[in-house]
Every structure is written in structure tokens, then in C-alpha cells.
């Protein structure tokens, strides 16, 4: 390979050996993490992880795709200058044969097993053969006792945990469906940028950065100029009852409920087509919880698909359209290999 | 995702005599992203950084850089003059010890302006005002412009080194433990500065750090090194929250909680 041709080809294909290293014999999880764990398997080319439309798809009868009708009360956010958000969509704008009409997220046979090498190794099952489907504008509540893998499920959808088997397909707009279990790191980053909003249970604070800038940052990362991003962030924090004097402070000193509202604002400030909410109102008072429920209702009206862990809280009952009940996997509760720390 | 890599290495192996510095390292860095190399001391992180930046010629493998004009350059096939010009203009290198990256004999302002002038800027006045602007962006007061760096604190020195590197608007910056050896409060401020600059300037960066918290704050992707080999790589949060390799699990579980 000489330097003339090395960069040739779409994306990275010129560097066929790139990021392939020290192939180990151990069977790895499905794709996902780069080829360092895949024994002698050829590197998929960048973009190959996206589910390709079959070449003969035009000859196959495709289910009729309904043109989205505006839902009653639908209100799309005002366009922001410079923003490069996807068009608000009710279902896939380019229907992918692997997702049904309007389907935004589908999990099929999703399993997650942790192998803790430092303790034995110990093998802990977190999820076992979970399947579900969420359509645009719907909210799926994930329920089940503690240790049944609810957070692990959301993390698998977000690409934070590598599924051991099974897959999650997410409608990524013009990119078609992305297989989260098989996508490479940069594809997951793109999916998160365009499609996935995620609220963890706890806010990981960045030292020295004000709450306002913490919330404005996801907008800036999506091309909104700083001033406009800050105005939108201030407005949302105001709705969540974080007053201006607090907005100027770094959230490190905030109470648990205030931090959680900053964390929520960070996720809800941009119109993510898919929202993953991990106990979004666990430490909020009823008044603030109602505000959050209303914000999520608004997101549903603009067509967002929502997957949430709500622990049966009453306020969420009329936000929820469907339930996915998890049972603890056959061999007990799972602790992630980082020791079960969830505070980040 | 759209976009071609600005830097791509394949099969890079570096030897120190009979000892292996790094073995068969391949990676890509794309515009606007930070790739972190983590691992304990002696794992080969800095060796990789030196090979990527052209300071150390690998025994095997190649490093390709795409310059501002879109041309692909084999970093280790460049003439020394061409390589030095690139290092003064399109590339930056932030050393762990700022004294290695600064000229301690001239003023802070000259340290920043120098890089512009040696990179081809002809106007002394423009260079000086750019230096002043950059000192402001890294939060060094204007009245310290004519001080020699020897009179700066450790945190200020590191910010000065960053200003010196960024004044020519580089496309790719190598960061070697940029916050190592600094107090926690100074470190937090510097991390915030680096994060902000990288995001605003759409830089690409390769960050070497033994501190996984720094990697988590700054990088999108992470490669974990051990004994000269990359043993695990992927999305930074994925590698840290769901580490697969025994050694990575050990590293992650060894983080002290504040």
C-alpha cells in the first residue's frame, strides 16, 4: 500500500489494517468493540455495520409506509439557528426492511453476561433473551425487581454495554437501522449524536463548568451557536425550577434532586428521536416530577420513542403505553465489573 | 460517519534495542475527536505517541497523515525539514513537562509568537497580537506577556505550552499526560480548557494518560495498552463501564473514588 492509495476509498477502507491488533483467541461478544477480540475476522468496513438495504429490495413488496399524520397537539420546537437536527420524524424516514413501519427501537433476544476476571472468573447474567419493540411516539416502561437488569438493558441500547448475544436495532433516520451490537465505536457515536438521548441515574459532573453550560453543551455539539444554546438551556432549566443564580454555578455542589434535573435537562434540551430514561425522577419532588412527565409527553408528541425505568411511580402511569417486564436471570443478580458503581 | 481520518497508523512496532516499545499498533484519528491511549507507566503509550508524531521511527509499520491540502504524507518518509515545518504549523505536541515544549530563555509572548513566525507569519505586530489573544484564551493575564516562563506556576506553564501549540491552528495535537503533575484544582481547570478548545476548534487529538478519569472526560475513544500491545479498544465509556479484558477490569477497579 503506497501513500498515494492509502487514503483512497470511502472513509477508512484505505487502511485495511487500521485498529486491528493482537487478535486474541477468546470468543468475544458480538462485534461491537473493535477487532481486538475477534479472532482473525476481517474488519468490517466503516459503515458496514449499518444494516444494508438488500440490493433487490425494490422487487420485494414492502409493507406500505403510512405518511405520518400530525398528532393532536403536536408542537415541534422552534428551529434553532445553525442547528443540524434531523427532521422531526414519526417513524423511519427511510424505512428499513428490518424495522416495521414507525418502529424506532427493536431488541431481539438480548442477553448480557458479565465475566469478572478478577473474581474467579465469576460469570454473572444481567439480561437473558429480552425482546421488545418501541414505535415513534410510544413510551415503553421497563419493569422488574432490583437486579433484573433494567439499567443494563438501557445501557445495551445506548451502546454503553456490549450485548453478549442478541441485538438492538435503532432507526437512525437517513442512515437506516443501526445494529447497536455490531456497530463500531464511531457509528455508535454518530447514532448518539443524531438519535439517542440518555439520562443516567446520576450526573457525572465536569469540574468548573456551570450548570447552564453543562445543559447547553449537547446543543453546541449539534451545531447550535453558543448564545442560542445557552438561551434554550436557561429556558429549560427554568421550567425544571433551577433558578438563574444556580444555573451559573457548577452542579458539583447541587443537591441530588437539582443534579438530576440538570441531568434531565441535558438529555431533553435537544429533540432526540429516542429517549432512554433511567429512573429520571427518582429523587424529585412531586411538582418537579410532573414537569418532567410533561416534558416527556411533549417529546412523545413530536414523535420520540421513549424507553424508561419508572419503578411504578404513579406520575408515569399515563405517560406509559406498554410495559416490558424483566425477571432476574437464572443465576442471580448482576454486578457490573466496575464493582456496581452507578455514580457516574 | 462522514469524514476521513486525519491520522492513520498501521502495524506500528518500535524497538529499543532488543526491547519492544510497542508492537503492532494500528489506529485512526478523525477530525474533531480525541483518542486516548491509557495504561500504566511503561506500557508503551508515549512510544506510540512519539512514533505517531514522527519523533521515533518505527521498526515496522507506517504512519500516514493527511495534511490541510488533502495530501497523504507518510510521516516517517518526510524530510526532517518538512517534518519540522509540519510540527510548527499543522501539528502540535503538548509535553507532560512544559519546559520540554517551551523556550525558557524568551518571554511568554515570544514563546507563542515564535511558533507563528517560524511557521511562516511575516508580520511581527500580527504575531504579537495573536500571542496576546491566545494568552487570554488560556487565561493568562495580559500583564504577564513579557515575563519569562520561568516565573510562571506549573499550571500557567502548561497553559502557555497549550497556547504556543494552538496559535497556528493545528489540525492534530498530541497530548502527553497534559495534566500530569498538576494539583487537582489546576488539573480540573486545564481539562475544562482543553475540552473547550478541542470542541470549539474541531481539533483532532491523541491523548496519552494513565488517568482513566481524564480519558473519560476528554476522549470519545479509548485504547488500553499493556506491555506495548493494545489489549482493548472501543468507545471510552464502553471500555470503562464494560471492560472485557482482565487487565482493563483491573485498571478500572483500581480507580480511587473521591
Coordinates of C-alpha atoms in Angstrom, one line a residue:
Chain A
X1 CA 0.0 0.0 0.0
X2 CA 1.7 3.2 -1.0
X3 CA 0.9 6.6 0.2
X4 CA -1.0 7.5 -3.0
X5 CA -3.6 4.9 -2.5
X6 CA -3.6 4.7 1.3
X7 CA -6.2 7.2 1.9
X8 CA -8.2 6.3 -1.1
X9 CA -11.7 4.8 -0.8
X10 CA -14.6 5.8 1.2
X11 CA -14.0 6.5 4.8
X12 CA -11.4 4.2 6.2
X13 CA -11.2 1.5 3.7
X14 CA -7.7 2.6 2.6
X15 CA -6.4 1.4 6.0
X16 CA -7.4 -2.1 6.0
X17 CA -5.3 -2.9 9.0
X18 CA -6.4 0.0 11.0
X19 CA -7.1 -0.7 14.6
X20 CA -6.7 -4.4 14.2
X21 CA -4.3 -5.6 16.7
X22 CA -3.4 -8.6 18.8
X23 CA -6.3 -10.8 17.9
X24 CA -7.0 -13.0 20.8
X25 CA -8.4 -16.5 20.6
X26 CA -11.0 -15.9 23.2
X27 CA -14.5 -15.8 21.8
X28 CA -15.7 -12.2 22.1
X29 CA -19.1 -10.7 22.3
X30 CA -20.8 -10.0 19.0
X31 CA -18.8 -7.4 17.1
X32 CA -19.1 -4.1 18.8
X33 CA -15.8 -3.5 20.3
X34 CA -13.1 -3.4 17.7
X35 CA -11.4 -6.3 16.2
X36 CA -9.0 -6.8 19.0
X37 CA -11.3 -9.5 20.3
X38 CA -12.4 -11.0 17.0
X39 CA -10.1 -13.9 16.1
X40 CA -8.9 -13.4 12.5
X41 CA -12.2 -12.0 11.4
X42 CA -11.9 -9.4 8.7
X43 CA -12.5 -5.9 9.9
X44 CA -15.9 -4.7 8.7
X45 CA -15.5 -1.5 6.7
X46 CA -16.7 1.6 8.3
X47 CA -20.5 1.8 7.7
X48 CA -20.8 -1.9 7.1
X49 CA -22.4 -2.2 10.5
X50 CA -25.4 -0.4 9.2
X51 CA -27.9 -2.8 8.1
X52 CA -27.8 -2.5 4.3
X53 CA -30.9 -2.4 2.2
X54 CA -30.9 -5.6 0.2
X55 CA -30.0 -5.0 -3.4
X56 CA -33.2 -6.4 -4.6
X57 CA -35.4 -4.6 -2.1
X58 CA -37.2 -2.8 -4.9
X59 CA -38.6 -6.0 -6.2
X60 CA -39.8 -7.2 -2.8
X61 CA -43.2 -6.0 -1.7
X62 CA -42.5 -3.7 1.2
X63 CA -45.2 -3.0 3.8
X64 CA -46.9 0.2 2.9
X65 CA -45.4 3.0 4.9
X66 CA -48.0 5.4 6.2
X67 CA -47.3 9.1 5.8
X68 CA -47.1 10.4 9.3
X69 CA -50.1 12.4 10.3
X70 CA -49.6 15.1 12.8
X71 CA -50.7 14.0 16.2
X72 CA -53.2 16.2 18.0
X73 CA -51.3 18.8 20.0
X74 CA -48.0 18.1 18.3
X75 CA -45.7 21.0 18.8
X76 CA -42.3 20.9 17.3
X77 CA -39.6 23.0 18.9
X78 CA -38.7 26.3 17.2
X79 CA -35.8 25.9 14.8
X80 CA -32.6 27.0 16.3
X81 CA -30.1 28.9 14.2
X82 CA -27.3 26.6 12.9
X83 CA -28.9 23.5 14.3
X84 CA -28.4 20.4 12.2
X85 CA -31.1 18.3 13.9
X86 CA -32.8 15.6 12.0
X87 CA -36.3 16.5 10.8
X88 CA -38.8 15.6 13.4
X89 CA -39.9 12.2 12.3
X90 CA -42.7 9.8 13.1
X91 CA -41.1 6.6 12.3
X92 CA -38.3 5.9 9.8
X93 CA -37.9 8.4 7.1
X94 CA -36.2 5.7 5.0
X95 CA -37.9 2.6 6.1
X96 CA -35.5 -0.2 6.7
X97 CA -36.8 -3.7 6.0
X98 CA -35.6 -4.9 9.4
X99 CA -37.8 -2.3 11.2
X100 CA -41.6 -2.2 10.8
X101 CA -43.4 1.0 10.0
X102 CA -42.9 3.6 12.7
X103 CA -40.7 1.2 14.6
X104 CA -37.8 3.1 16.3
X105 CA -36.1 0.5 18.5
X106 CA -36.3 -3.2 18.5
X107 CA -34.4 -5.6 20.7
X108 CA -34.2 -9.3 19.7
X109 CA -33.0 -12.0 22.1
X110 CA -30.9 -9.5 24.0
X111 CA -28.6 -11.1 26.6
X112 CA -25.8 -9.7 28.7
X113 CA -23.4 -11.7 30.8
X114 CA -20.5 -10.2 32.7
X115 CA -17.3 -12.2 33.1
X116 CA -15.5 -10.8 36.1
X117 CA -11.9 -12.0 35.6
X118 CA -10.7 -10.7 38.9
X119 CA -13.1 -12.8 40.9
X120 CA -12.6 -16.2 39.7
X121 CA -13.6 -15.5 36.9
X122 CA -17.2 -15.1 38.0
X123 CA -19.9 -15.2 35.4
X124 CA -23.0 -13.0 36.1
X125 CA -26.0 -12.9 33.9
X126 CA -27.7 -9.5 33.8
X127 CA -30.1 -10.0 30.9
X128 CA -31.5 -13.1 29.3
X129 CA -33.2 -13.2 26.0
X130 CA -35.1 -9.9 26.2
X131 CA -37.1 -8.7 23.2
X132 CA -39.2 -5.7 22.7
X133 CA -40.2 -3.1 20.2
X134 CA -40.9 0.7 20.5
X135 CA -42.6 2.8 17.9
X136 CA -42.3 6.6 17.4
X137 CA -44.4 8.5 19.9
X138 CA -44.6 5.5 22.3
X139 CA -43.3 5.0 25.8
X140 CA -42.2 1.6 27.0
X141 CA -41.7 1.2 30.7
X142 CA -39.1 -1.4 31.7
X143 CA -40.2 -3.1 35.0
X144 CA -38.9 -5.8 37.2
X145 CA -37.3 -6.3 40.6
X146 CA -34.0 -4.9 41.6
X147 CA -31.2 -6.8 39.8
X148 CA -33.4 -7.9 36.9
X149 CA -31.2 -5.9 34.5
X150 CA -33.3 -2.8 33.8
X151 CA -30.3 -0.4 33.7
X152 CA -28.2 -2.9 31.8
X153 CA -31.0 -3.1 29.2
X154 CA -30.9 0.7 28.7
X155 CA -27.1 0.7 28.6
X156 CA -27.1 -2.0 25.9
X157 CA -29.4 0.1 23.8
X158 CA -27.2 3.1 24.3
X159 CA -24.1 1.2 23.3
X160 CA -22.5 1.5 26.8
X161 CA -22.6 -2.2 27.5
X162 CA -21.7 -4.8 24.8
X163 CA -24.5 -7.3 24.5
X164 CA -23.3 -10.9 24.8
X165 CA -25.9 -12.1 22.3
X166 CA -28.9 -10.8 20.5
X167 CA -29.2 -7.3 19.0
X168 CA -30.8 -3.9 19.2
X169 CA -31.8 -2.2 16.0
X170 CA -32.3 1.6 16.2
X171 CA -33.8 3.7 13.4
X172 CA -31.1 6.2 12.6
X173 CA -33.1 8.3 10.1
X174 CA -31.5 8.6 6.7
X175 CA -28.8 6.1 7.8
X176 CA -31.4 3.3 8.1
X177 CA -31.3 0.9 11.0
X178 CA -28.2 0.7 13.1
X179 CA -27.3 -2.6 14.8
X180 CA -26.0 -1.4 18.1
X181 CA -24.4 -4.8 18.9
X182 CA -22.5 -4.8 15.7
X183 CA -21.8 -1.1 15.1
X184 CA -18.2 0.2 15.5
X185 CA -17.4 2.9 18.0
X186 CA -17.7 5.7 15.6
X187 CA -21.0 4.5 14.3
X188 CA -22.3 4.4 17.9
X189 CA -21.0 8.0 18.4
X190 CA -22.9 9.1 15.3
X191 CA -26.1 7.3 16.5
X192 CA -25.9 9.0 19.8
X193 CA -25.3 12.4 18.2
X194 CA -28.3 12.0 15.8
X195 CA -30.7 9.8 17.6
X196 CA -30.2 8.6 21.2
X197 CA -30.8 10.7 24.3
X198 CA -29.9 9.0 27.6
X199 CA -30.4 10.0 31.2
X200 CA -28.3 8.0 33.6
X201 CA -29.3 7.8 37.3
X202 CA -26.6 10.2 38.3
X203 CA -25.0 13.2 36.7
X204 CA -21.3 13.0 36.0
X205 CA -20.2 16.5 36.8
X206 CA -17.5 18.2 34.8
X207 CA -15.4 20.3 37.2
X208 CA -15.7 24.1 36.9
X209 CA -18.4 24.0 34.2
X210 CA -21.7 25.9 35.1
X211 CA -25.0 24.1 35.0
X212 CA -26.0 26.3 32.1
X213 CA -23.1 25.3 30.0
X214 CA -23.5 21.6 31.0
X215 CA -27.0 21.8 29.6
X216 CA -26.1 23.9 26.5
X217 CA -23.2 21.6 25.6
X218 CA -25.3 18.9 23.8
X219 CA -26.8 21.7 21.6
X220 CA -23.4 23.1 20.8
X221 CA -22.2 19.6 19.9
X222 CA -25.0 19.5 17.4
X223 CA -24.1 22.8 15.8
X224 CA -26.2 25.4 17.7
X225 CA -24.3 28.6 18.3
X226 CA -23.3 29.2 21.9
X227 CA -25.7 32.1 22.6
X228 CA -28.7 30.3 21.2
X229 CA -27.8 27.1 23.0
X230 CA -27.5 29.0 26.3
X231 CA -30.9 30.7 25.9
X232 CA -32.5 27.3 25.2
X233 CA -30.7 25.7 28.2
X234 CA -31.7 28.6 30.5
X235 CA -35.3 28.3 29.4
X236 CA -35.4 24.5 30.1
X237 CA -33.6 24.8 33.4
X238 CA -36.2 27.4 34.4
X239 CA -39.0 25.0 33.6
X240 CA -37.3 22.5 35.8
X241 CA -37.1 25.0 38.6
X242 CA -33.4 25.6 38.6
X243 CA -33.2 29.4 39.1
X244 CA -30.8 31.6 37.3
X245 CA -28.4 32.0 40.2
X246 CA -28.0 28.2 40.4
X247 CA -27.6 28.0 36.6
X248 CA -24.4 29.9 36.8
X249 CA -22.8 27.5 39.3
X250 CA -21.1 24.2 38.6
X251 CA -23.5 21.4 39.6
X252 CA -20.9 19.8 41.9
X253 CA -22.4 21.5 44.9
X254 CA -26.1 20.9 44.0
X255 CA -28.5 18.6 45.9
X256 CA -29.4 15.2 44.5
X257 CA -32.7 16.5 43.0
X258 CA -31.1 19.5 41.5
X259 CA -28.4 17.4 39.9
X260 CA -30.9 15.1 38.5
X261 CA -32.9 17.9 36.9
X262 CA -29.6 19.2 35.3
X263 CA -29.0 15.7 34.0
X264 CA -32.5 15.6 32.6
X265 CA -32.2 19.0 31.0
X266 CA -29.0 17.9 29.3
X267 CA -30.9 15.0 27.7
X268 CA -34.1 16.8 26.9
X269 CA -32.6 20.0 25.6
X270 CA -32.3 18.6 22.0
X271 CA -35.1 16.8 20.2
X272 CA -33.7 13.2 20.4
X273 CA -35.7 10.8 18.4
X274 CA -35.2 8.1 21.0
X275 CA -35.1 8.8 24.8
X276 CA -33.6 6.3 27.3
X277 CA -34.6 7.3 30.8
X278 CA -33.1 5.5 33.8
X279 CA -35.1 6.4 36.9
X280 CA -35.4 10.0 35.7
X281 CA -37.4 11.2 38.7
X282 CA -36.2 9.0 41.5
X283 CA -35.0 11.9 43.6
X284 CA -37.5 14.6 42.6
X285 CA -40.5 16.0 44.5
X286 CA -44.0 15.5 43.0
X287 CA -44.1 19.0 41.5
X288 CA -40.8 18.6 39.6
X289 CA -41.8 15.0 38.6
X290 CA -44.9 16.4 37.0
X291 CA -42.7 18.9 35.0
X292 CA -40.5 16.0 33.8
X293 CA -43.6 13.9 32.8
X294 CA -44.9 16.8 30.8
X295 CA -41.6 17.3 29.0
X296 CA -41.6 13.6 28.1
X297 CA -45.2 13.9 26.9
X298 CA -44.1 16.7 24.7
X299 CA -41.2 14.6 23.4
X300 CA -43.7 11.8 22.6
X301 CA -45.9 14.3 20.7
X302 CA -43.0 15.3 18.5
X303 CA -42.5 11.6 17.7
X304 CA -39.9 10.5 20.2
X305 CA -39.8 6.8 21.2
X306 CA -39.2 6.6 25.0
X307 CA -37.8 3.6 27.0
X308 CA -37.8 4.3 30.7
X309 CA -37.4 2.8 34.1
X310 CA -40.0 4.4 36.3
X311 CA -40.4 1.9 39.2
X312 CA -44.1 2.0 39.0
X313 CA -44.4 5.7 40.0
X314 CA -47.9 6.9 39.6
X315 CA -47.0 10.1 37.8
X316 CA -45.7 8.0 34.9
X317 CA -48.8 5.7 34.5
X318 CA -50.5 7.8 31.8
X319 CA -47.2 8.5 30.0
X320 CA -46.6 4.8 29.6
X321 CA -48.0 2.9 26.6
X322 CA -46.5 -0.5 27.1
X323 CA -44.5 -2.5 29.6
X324 CA -41.5 -4.8 29.3
X325 CA -41.3 -6.9 32.4
X326 CA -37.9 -8.3 33.2
X327 CA -37.3 -11.3 35.5
X328 CA -34.0 -11.8 37.3
X329 CA -31.8 -14.0 35.1
X330 CA -31.4 -17.6 36.1
X331 CA -28.2 -17.1 38.0
X332 CA -28.8 -14.3 40.3
X333 CA -28.3 -10.5 40.4
X334 CA -25.6 -9.0 38.3
X335 CA -22.9 -6.5 39.3
X336 CA -21.1 -4.7 36.5
X337 CA -17.3 -5.4 36.5
X338 CA -16.7 -1.9 37.7
X339 CA -18.0 -3.1 41.1
X340 CA -21.6 -1.9 40.7
X341 CA -20.7 1.8 40.8
X342 CA -23.5 3.7 39.3
X343 CA -22.5 7.1 40.3
X344 CA -21.2 8.3 37.0
Chain B
X1 CA -19.8 8.6 9.9
X2 CA -18.7 11.1 7.3
X3 CA -15.1 12.1 7.3
X4 CA -11.7 10.7 6.6
X5 CA -9.0 10.1 9.2
X6 CA -6.5 12.8 9.7
X7 CA -4.1 10.3 11.0
X8 CA -3.8 6.6 10.4
X9 CA -1.2 4.1 11.7
X10 CA -1.0 0.5 10.8
X11 CA 1.2 -2.2 12.4
X12 CA 3.5 0.2 14.2
X13 CA 6.2 -1.6 16.1
X14 CA 9.0 0.3 17.9
X15 CA 12.1 -1.4 19.3
X16 CA 14.6 -0.1 21.9
X17 CA 17.5 -2.4 21.1
X18 CA 16.1 -5.8 21.8
X19 CA 13.3 -4.5 24.0
X20 CA 9.9 -3.8 22.4
X21 CA 8.5 -0.3 23.0
X22 CA 5.2 -1.0 21.2
X23 CA 4.0 -3.9 19.0
X24 CA 1.7 -3.9 16.0
X25 CA -0.3 -0.8 17.0
X26 CA -2.9 0.4 14.5
X27 CA -5.3 3.3 14.9
X28 CA -7.1 6.1 13.2
X29 CA -7.9 9.6 14.4
X30 CA -10.7 11.6 12.8
X31 CA -11.3 15.3 12.8
X32 CA -12.9 16.6 15.9
X33 CA -12.3 13.5 18.0
X34 CA -10.0 12.7 20.9
X35 CA -8.5 9.2 21.0
X36 CA -7.0 8.3 24.4
X37 CA -4.2 5.9 25.0
X38 CA -4.3 4.6 28.5
X39 CA -2.2 2.1 30.5
X40 CA 0.2 2.2 33.3
X41 CA 3.8 3.5 33.2
X42 CA 5.9 1.6 30.7
X43 CA 3.0 0.2 28.7
X44 CA 4.2 1.9 25.6
X45 CA 1.8 4.9 25.4
X46 CA 4.4 7.6 25.0
X47 CA 6.4 5.4 22.5
X48 CA 3.3 5.2 20.3
X49 CA 2.8 9.0 20.6
X50 CA 6.4 9.6 19.5
X51 CA 6.0 7.2 16.6
X52 CA 2.8 8.9 15.5
X53 CA 4.3 12.4 15.7
X54 CA 7.4 11.3 13.7
X55 CA 9.9 11.7 16.5
X56 CA 10.6 7.9 16.7
X57 CA 11.0 5.9 13.6
X58 CA 9.2 2.5 13.9
X59 CA 10.9 -0.7 13.1
X60 CA 7.8 -1.8 11.2
X61 CA 4.5 -0.3 10.2
X62 CA 3.6 3.1 8.9
X63 CA 2.0 6.4 10.0
X64 CA 0.0 8.4 7.5
X65 CA -1.0 12.0 8.0
X66 CA -3.5 13.9 5.8
X67 CA -2.4 17.5 5.5
X68 CA -4.5 20.6 5.2
X69 CA -4.4 20.3 1.4
X70 CA -5.7 16.8 1.5
X71 CA -2.4 15.1 0.6
X72 CA -1.4 11.9 2.3
X73 CA 2.0 12.0 3.8
X74 CA 4.0 9.1 5.2
X75 CA 5.2 10.8 8.4
X76 CA 8.4 8.8 8.5
X77 CA 9.3 9.3 4.9
X78 CA 9.3 13.1 5.1
X79 CA 12.5 15.1 5.1
X80 CA 13.5 16.4 8.5
X81 CA 12.8 20.0 7.3
X82 CA 9.3 19.2 6.1
X83 CA 8.5 17.3 9.3
X84 CA 9.7 20.2 11.5
X85 CA 7.6 22.6 9.5
X86 CA 4.6 20.4 10.0
X87 CA 5.3 20.2 13.7
X88 CA 5.4 24.0 13.8
X89 CA 2.1 24.5 11.8
X90 CA -0.4 21.8 11.4
X91 CA 0.6 19.5 14.2
X92 CA 1.0 20.3 17.9
X93 CA 2.7 18.4 20.7
X94 CA 2.0 19.2 24.3
X95 CA 4.6 17.6 26.6
X96 CA 3.9 16.5 30.1
X97 CA 6.7 18.8 31.3
X98 CA 6.0 22.2 29.8
X99 CA 9.7 23.0 29.9
X100 CA 10.2 20.5 27.2
X101 CA 7.9 22.3 24.9
X102 CA 8.8 25.9 25.7
X103 CA 11.8 28.1 25.2
X104 CA 12.6 29.2 28.8
X105 CA 15.0 31.9 27.6
X106 CA 12.5 34.1 26.0
X107 CA 9.3 35.8 27.2
X108 CA 5.9 34.1 27.3
X109 CA 4.6 36.2 24.4
X110 CA 7.7 35.4 22.4
X111 CA 7.1 31.7 23.0
X112 CA 3.7 31.9 21.4
X113 CA 4.6 34.4 18.6
X114 CA 7.7 32.4 17.8
X115 CA 5.7 29.5 16.6
X116 CA 3.7 31.7 14.3
X117 CA 6.8 33.4 12.9
X118 CA 8.7 30.2 12.4
X119 CA 5.6 28.8 10.7
X120 CA 5.7 31.5 8.1
X121 CA 3.9 34.5 9.6
X122 CA 5.8 37.7 8.5
X123 CA 4.2 40.4 10.5
X124 CA 5.7 40.9 13.9
X125 CA 2.8 43.0 15.1
X126 CA 0.2 40.4 14.0
X127 CA 2.2 37.7 15.7
X128 CA 2.3 39.7 18.9
X129 CA -1.4 40.4 18.9
X130 CA -2.2 36.8 18.2
X131 CA 0.0 35.9 21.1
X132 CA -1.9 38.3 23.4
X133 CA -5.2 36.9 22.2
X134 CA -4.1 33.3 22.9
X135 CA -2.7 34.1 26.3
X136 CA -6.2 35.5 27.1
X137 CA -7.9 32.3 25.8
X138 CA -5.8 30.2 28.1
X139 CA -6.5 32.6 31.0
X140 CA -3.0 34.1 31.4
X141 CA -3.3 37.8 32.3
X142 CA -2.0 40.3 29.6
X143 CA 0.4 41.9 32.0
X144 CA 2.3 38.6 32.2
X145 CA 3.0 38.7 28.4
X146 CA 6.6 39.8 28.7
X147 CA 7.5 37.6 31.7
X148 CA 9.9 34.7 31.2
X149 CA 8.1 31.4 31.6
X150 CA 10.5 30.6 34.4
X151 CA 8.4 32.9 36.6
X152 CA 5.1 31.1 35.9
X153 CA 3.5 28.5 38.1
X154 CA 3.2 24.9 36.8
X155 CA -0.4 25.3 35.7
X156 CA 0.3 28.6 33.9
X157 CA 3.3 27.0 32.2
X158 CA 1.1 24.2 30.9
X159 CA -1.5 26.7 29.6
X160 CA 1.3 28.6 28.0
X161 CA 2.5 25.5 26.2
X162 CA -1.1 24.9 25.0
X163 CA -1.3 28.4 23.7
X164 CA 2.0 28.0 21.9
X165 CA 0.7 24.9 20.2
X166 CA -2.7 26.1 19.3
X167 CA -1.7 29.6 17.9
X168 CA -1.1 28.2 14.5
X169 CA -4.5 26.5 14.4
X170 CA -3.1 22.9 14.2
X171 CA -5.3 20.2 12.8
X172 CA -3.9 17.4 15.1
X173 CA -2.5 17.7 18.6
X174 CA -0.6 15.1 20.5
X175 CA -1.1 15.4 24.3
X176 CA 1.3 13.5 26.5
X177 CA -0.1 13.4 30.1
X178 CA -1.0 17.1 29.8
X179 CA -2.4 17.3 33.3
X180 CA 0.2 15.1 35.0
X181 CA 2.0 16.6 37.9
X182 CA -0.6 19.4 38.5
X183 CA -2.7 20.0 41.6
X184 CA -6.3 18.6 41.3
X185 CA -7.8 22.1 41.1
X186 CA -5.3 23.3 38.4
X187 CA -5.9 20.0 36.6
X188 CA -9.7 20.5 36.5
X189 CA -9.3 23.9 35.1
X190 CA -6.9 22.7 32.4
X191 CA -9.1 19.8 31.5
X192 CA -12.0 22.2 31.0
X193 CA -9.8 24.4 28.9
X194 CA -8.6 21.5 26.7
X195 CA -12.2 20.2 26.3
X196 CA -13.5 23.6 25.3
X197 CA -10.7 24.3 22.9
X198 CA -10.9 20.9 21.2
X199 CA -14.7 21.3 20.8
X200 CA -14.5 24.9 19.5
X201 CA -11.6 24.4 17.1
X202 CA -12.7 21.0 15.9
X203 CA -9.2 19.6 16.6
X204 CA -8.3 16.0 16.4
X205 CA -6.1 14.9 19.3
X206 CA -4.3 11.8 20.6
X207 CA -4.2 11.9 24.3
X208 CA -1.8 9.8 26.4
X209 CA -2.8 9.4 30.0
X210 CA -2.6 6.9 32.8
X211 CA -5.6 8.6 34.5
X212 CA -8.8 6.9 33.3
X213 CA -10.9 9.8 34.7
X214 CA -9.0 12.2 32.3
X215 CA -9.6 9.8 29.5
X216 CA -13.3 9.6 30.3
X217 CA -13.7 13.4 30.5
X218 CA -11.8 14.2 27.3
X219 CA -11.9 11.3 24.9
X220 CA -14.5 9.7 22.7
X221 CA -12.5 6.5 22.1
X222 CA -10.0 4.7 24.2
X223 CA -7.2 2.2 23.6
X224 CA -5.8 0.3 26.6
X225 CA -2.2 -0.7 26.4
X226 CA -0.2 -3.2 28.3
X227 CA 3.4 -4.3 27.6
X228 CA 3.5 -2.5 24.3
X229 CA 0.3 -4.0 23.0
X230 CA -3.2 -2.6 22.6
X231 CA -5.3 -5.1 24.5
X232 CA -8.7 -3.5 24.3
X233 CA -10.2 -0.6 22.4
X234 CA -13.6 1.0 21.8
X235 CA -15.9 3.7 22.9
X236 CA -14.4 5.3 26.0
X237 CA -17.5 4.9 28.2
X238 CA -18.0 1.3 26.9
X239 CA -14.4 0.2 27.7
X240 CA -14.6 1.8 31.1
X241 CA -18.1 0.6 32.1
X242 CA -18.0 -2.8 30.5
X243 CA -14.3 -3.8 30.3
X244 CA -13.7 -7.2 28.7
X245 CA -10.1 -7.9 29.3
X246 CA -8.8 -8.9 32.7
X247 CA -6.2 -6.2 32.7
X248 CA -8.7 -3.5 31.8
X249 CA -11.0 -4.7 34.6
X250 CA -8.1 -4.5 37.0
X251 CA -7.3 -0.9 35.8
X252 CA -11.0 0.2 36.1
X253 CA -11.4 -1.4 39.5
X254 CA -8.3 0.3 40.8
X255 CA -9.6 3.8 40.4
X256 CA -9.8 5.6 43.8
X257 CA -13.1 7.1 44.5
X258 CA -13.0 10.7 45.8

